[in-house]
């Protein structure tokens, strides 16, 4: 039997023996398989024609004549999702020089846009997709900065890349604008473009100087216009919410109220919501109750937030800059974790590696007990908040997409970077590897 270290490139019909699969990744219960202390199950899986034919308790493969790769109790995960990224801004280091502040991120992005030709955007997005693919990410939702002069180009590039990458990294796009765009007709014309492109309507309600007067009752009016523009076209929405330490204005309860007021029926995904963690306990509790009532979903972006929030010269940050993930989960809400910015004017790090993001999330949010709660945030829960079907799940009948780790336990998986992970898509091992940074040199002014 083959071992993890020499996992070949089998095709056709073969078995995966003694795989330890975290229960959160299983779309259906496996009768007869008992979870271990971490909630993982020891299973055999049969792959036929690039799909999982069946999933059964370990030992079941001895009844077949299929060749078997013995995973010896090592972890087998579904491929992961990154449901909040900005591929259009990414991979611009050292062309952009982040100063570590939110304001610097906004300013640096505006300055960098002078380079954003269709080819520049496409090459940088493609680089990000290669990273994600090699790391075992099979689905990405990217926001696209959607100013009137930019959106037609960005969406055209996006549509081309969505076709080019279909089945490798499945893509969704969010047309992202300040809510003020719904004062005039651009917000509505953007909603048409989003509809034509099969996308999601995005808005910003954070305090990064882009309110443009959209506070209090004016924010309510604009939220209504935004949600109605989406509802008219059957679009889901995805909002950047309360992304600073400012306690006031507090958009989250206003979004919940607007969803109720407009009887909005689509999915509402709220990103960031970091000031929720600084609100008085009773205010936070009330906002979470309103979110439950309105059926809001959440996505938290811990890696750039811990870098950007509470940054002041010469002073060590005093808060973590992330939302109340535990309280939101405990209230029964769906909370995804995602990577957000990657090597751009906001955040100079990252590699679209959701295993790395999970490592950060487990530590930052104290989501280590049980580990499976954190895993679900990059797997099935992330899939649910963006309607991504089989992504993030191991399902009989679905494509045999998975990540095989050398780690046996989730503890081992959380301690090393899992650089030796094996990514399998449609039953075949990926051998592409990570892209060379040198591919970006001429775009970003890098002199080797
Ligand atoms: Zn974002």
mmCIF file of C-alpha atoms in Angstrom, residues 229-389:
data_model
loop_
_atom_site.group_PDB
_atom_site.id
_atom_site.type_symbol
_atom_site.label_atom_id
_atom_site.label_comp_id
_atom_site.label_asym_id
_atom_site.label_seq_id
_atom_site.Cartn_x
_atom_site.Cartn_y
_atom_site.Cartn_z
ATOM 1 C CA UNK A 229 -31.706 47.599 -6.067
ATOM 2 C CA UNK A 230 -30.476 44.093 -5.194
ATOM 3 C CA UNK A 231 -33.987 42.715 -4.575
ATOM 4 C CA UNK A 232 -35.274 44.066 -7.905
ATOM 5 C CA UNK A 233 -32.609 41.991 -9.656
ATOM 6 C CA UNK A 234 -32.646 38.931 -7.365
ATOM 7 C CA UNK A 235 -29.083 39.625 -6.153
ATOM 8 C CA UNK A 236 -27.445 38.700 -2.850
ATOM 9 C CA UNK A 237 -25.541 41.447 -1.030
ATOM 10 C CA UNK A 238 -22.155 41.580 0.692
ATOM 11 C CA UNK A 239 -21.285 44.576 2.866
ATOM 12 C CA UNK A 240 -18.088 45.918 4.469
ATOM 13 C CA UNK A 241 -19.413 46.851 7.928
ATOM 14 C CA UNK A 242 -17.985 48.871 10.820
ATOM 15 C CA UNK A 243 -14.339 48.367 9.927
ATOM 16 C CA UNK A 244 -12.879 50.822 12.461
ATOM 17 C CA UNK A 245 -12.704 51.279 16.221
ATOM 18 C CA UNK A 246 -15.261 54.119 16.031
ATOM 19 C CA UNK A 247 -18.320 53.187 18.103
ATOM 20 C CA UNK A 248 -20.544 55.640 16.312
ATOM 21 C CA UNK A 249 -22.006 55.405 13.740
ATOM 22 C CA UNK A 250 -22.802 51.728 14.288
ATOM 23 C CA UNK A 251 -24.055 50.296 10.996
ATOM 24 C CA UNK A 252 -24.739 46.656 11.969
ATOM 25 C CA UNK A 253 -28.111 47.197 13.724
ATOM 26 C CA UNK A 254 -29.126 49.604 10.950
ATOM 27 C CA UNK A 255 -28.427 46.901 8.342
ATOM 28 C CA UNK A 256 -30.534 44.410 10.324
ATOM 29 C CA UNK A 257 -33.356 46.961 10.530
ATOM 30 C CA UNK A 258 -33.128 47.760 6.810
ATOM 31 C CA UNK A 259 -33.308 44.058 5.885
ATOM 32 C CA UNK A 260 -36.492 43.746 7.963
ATOM 33 C CA UNK A 261 -37.947 47.032 6.672
ATOM 34 C CA UNK A 262 -37.406 46.151 3.009
ATOM 35 C CA UNK A 263 -38.306 42.446 3.545
ATOM 36 C CA UNK A 264 -35.089 41.613 1.688
ATOM 37 C CA UNK A 265 -35.037 37.906 0.848
ATOM 38 C CA UNK A 266 -31.503 37.399 -0.510
ATOM 39 C CA UNK A 267 -28.389 36.479 1.456
ATOM 40 C CA UNK A 268 -26.814 39.343 3.423
ATOM 41 C CA UNK A 269 -23.150 38.793 4.232
ATOM 42 C CA UNK A 270 -21.615 41.277 6.696
ATOM 43 C CA UNK A 271 -17.804 41.514 6.637
ATOM 44 C CA UNK A 272 -15.538 42.811 9.406
ATOM 45 C CA UNK A 273 -17.954 44.213 12.072
ATOM 46 C CA UNK A 274 -14.923 44.865 14.277
ATOM 47 C CA UNK A 275 -16.386 47.720 16.332
ATOM 48 C CA UNK A 276 -18.959 45.223 17.642
ATOM 49 C CA UNK A 277 -16.163 43.959 19.906
ATOM 50 C CA UNK A 278 -15.754 47.433 21.451
ATOM 51 C CA UNK A 279 -19.433 48.220 22.004
ATOM 52 C CA UNK A 280 -20.789 47.962 25.577
ATOM 53 C CA UNK A 281 -21.993 44.409 26.300
ATOM 54 C CA UNK A 282 -25.694 45.294 26.235
ATOM 55 C CA UNK A 283 -25.340 47.141 22.913
ATOM 56 C CA UNK A 284 -23.454 44.210 21.381
ATOM 57 C CA UNK A 285 -26.018 41.703 22.687
ATOM 58 C CA UNK A 286 -28.852 43.756 21.203
ATOM 59 C CA UNK A 287 -27.076 44.031 17.828
ATOM 60 C CA UNK A 288 -26.498 40.254 17.727
ATOM 61 C CA UNK A 289 -30.179 39.610 18.544
ATOM 62 C CA UNK A 290 -31.163 41.920 15.676
ATOM 63 C CA UNK A 291 -28.747 40.084 13.361
ATOM 64 C CA UNK A 292 -30.396 36.777 14.290
ATOM 65 C CA UNK A 293 -33.842 38.255 13.671
ATOM 66 C CA UNK A 294 -32.801 39.602 10.259
ATOM 67 C CA UNK A 295 -30.963 36.410 9.242
ATOM 68 C CA UNK A 296 -27.604 38.084 8.608
ATOM 69 C CA UNK A 297 -24.448 36.062 7.866
ATOM 70 C CA UNK A 298 -20.928 37.105 8.819
ATOM 71 C CA UNK A 299 -17.376 36.848 7.578
ATOM 72 C CA UNK A 300 -14.403 37.723 9.722
ATOM 73 C CA UNK A 301 -10.990 38.700 8.325
ATOM 74 C CA UNK A 302 -8.564 38.303 11.230
ATOM 75 C CA UNK A 303 -5.158 38.531 9.532
ATOM 76 C CA UNK A 304 -5.411 42.017 7.973
ATOM 77 C CA UNK A 305 -7.471 43.312 10.894
ATOM 78 C CA UNK A 306 -4.902 42.398 13.540
ATOM 79 C CA UNK A 307 -2.369 44.202 11.335
ATOM 80 C CA UNK A 308 -4.439 47.335 10.658
ATOM 81 C CA UNK A 309 -6.547 47.962 13.752
ATOM 82 C CA UNK A 310 -5.291 49.905 16.799
ATOM 83 C CA UNK A 311 -2.080 50.902 15.036
ATOM 84 C CA UNK A 312 -0.510 54.039 16.441
ATOM 85 C CA UNK A 313 3.140 55.070 16.075
ATOM 86 C CA UNK A 314 5.358 53.850 18.899
ATOM 87 C CA UNK A 315 2.486 52.129 20.716
ATOM 88 C CA UNK A 316 1.759 48.410 20.971
ATOM 89 C CA UNK A 317 -1.831 47.575 19.921
ATOM 90 C CA UNK A 318 -4.192 46.930 22.835
ATOM 91 C CA UNK A 319 -7.057 45.114 21.093
ATOM 92 C CA UNK A 320 -7.239 42.408 18.490
ATOM 93 C CA UNK A 321 -9.334 44.271 15.955
ATOM 94 C CA UNK A 322 -11.702 41.400 15.212
ATOM 95 C CA UNK A 323 -15.417 40.828 15.626
ATOM 96 C CA UNK A 324 -17.208 38.797 18.315
ATOM 97 C CA UNK A 325 -16.928 35.499 16.433
ATOM 98 C CA UNK A 326 -17.629 33.291 19.445
ATOM 99 C CA UNK A 327 -20.748 35.226 20.457
ATOM 100 C CA UNK A 328 -22.056 35.276 16.870
ATOM 101 C CA UNK A 329 -21.516 31.506 16.546
ATOM 102 C CA UNK A 330 -23.088 30.885 19.960
ATOM 103 C CA UNK A 331 -26.147 32.841 18.796
ATOM 104 C CA UNK A 332 -26.529 30.333 15.959
ATOM 105 C CA UNK A 333 -25.307 32.704 13.261
ATOM 106 C CA UNK A 334 -23.111 31.600 10.379
ATOM 107 C CA UNK A 335 -19.602 33.044 10.552
ATOM 108 C CA UNK A 336 -17.050 32.417 7.811
ATOM 109 C CA UNK A 337 -13.368 33.257 8.054
ATOM 110 C CA UNK A 338 -11.554 34.595 5.004
ATOM 111 C CA UNK A 339 -8.264 36.090 3.905
ATOM 112 C CA UNK A 340 -9.256 39.569 2.669
ATOM 113 C CA UNK A 341 -6.389 41.664 1.293
ATOM 114 C CA UNK A 342 -3.223 39.987 0.024
ATOM 115 C CA UNK A 343 0.071 41.775 -0.706
ATOM 116 C CA UNK A 344 -1.605 45.108 -1.390
ATOM 117 C CA UNK A 345 -1.715 48.657 -0.050
ATOM 118 C CA UNK A 346 -3.856 47.522 2.908
ATOM 119 C CA UNK A 347 -1.998 44.391 3.937
ATOM 120 C CA UNK A 348 1.456 43.442 2.620
ATOM 121 C CA UNK A 349 1.306 39.752 3.596
ATOM 122 C CA UNK A 350 -0.713 36.651 2.758
ATOM 123 C CA UNK A 351 -0.663 33.932 0.097
ATOM 124 C CA UNK A 352 -4.368 33.019 -0.308
ATOM 125 C CA UNK A 353 -3.645 30.070 1.969
ATOM 126 C CA UNK A 354 -6.723 29.261 4.041
ATOM 127 C CA UNK A 355 -4.768 26.803 6.193
ATOM 128 C CA UNK A 356 -2.602 29.756 7.244
ATOM 129 C CA UNK A 357 -5.729 31.876 7.848
ATOM 130 C CA UNK A 358 -7.159 29.077 10.009
ATOM 131 C CA UNK A 359 -3.957 28.921 12.040
ATOM 132 C CA UNK A 360 -4.314 32.646 12.768
ATOM 133 C CA UNK A 361 -8.063 32.427 13.431
ATOM 134 C CA UNK A 362 -7.756 29.587 15.952
ATOM 135 C CA UNK A 363 -5.259 31.591 17.978
ATOM 136 C CA UNK A 364 -6.789 35.064 17.619
ATOM 137 C CA UNK A 365 -10.381 34.013 18.436
ATOM 138 C CA UNK A 366 -9.532 31.203 20.925
ATOM 139 C CA UNK A 367 -11.359 28.783 18.653
ATOM 140 C CA UNK A 368 -9.239 25.796 19.652
ATOM 141 C CA UNK A 369 -11.940 23.920 21.575
ATOM 142 C CA UNK A 370 -13.370 22.365 19.565
ATOM 143 C CA UNK A 371 -11.098 22.901 16.542
ATOM 144 C CA UNK A 372 -13.881 21.782 14.246
ATOM 145 C CA UNK A 373 -15.743 25.044 14.868
ATOM 146 C CA UNK A 374 -12.900 26.984 13.217
ATOM 147 C CA UNK A 375 -12.548 24.480 10.356
ATOM 148 C CA UNK A 376 -16.218 24.855 9.472
ATOM 149 C CA UNK A 377 -15.675 28.614 9.067
ATOM 150 C CA UNK A 378 -13.417 27.963 6.063
ATOM 151 C CA UNK A 379 -15.392 24.930 4.885
ATOM 152 C CA UNK A 380 -19.137 24.229 5.037
ATOM 153 C CA UNK A 381 -20.122 27.449 6.793
ATOM 154 C CA UNK A 382 -18.172 29.533 4.288
ATOM 155 C CA UNK A 383 -19.830 27.540 1.517
ATOM 156 C CA UNK A 384 -23.281 28.249 2.940
ATOM 157 C CA UNK A 385 -22.850 32.022 3.280
ATOM 158 C CA UNK A 386 -21.992 32.317 -0.428
ATOM 159 C CA UNK A 387 -24.177 29.468 -1.736
ATOM 160 C CA UNK A 388 -21.206 27.466 -3.044
ATOM 161 C CA UNK A 389 -22.750 23.969 -2.952
#
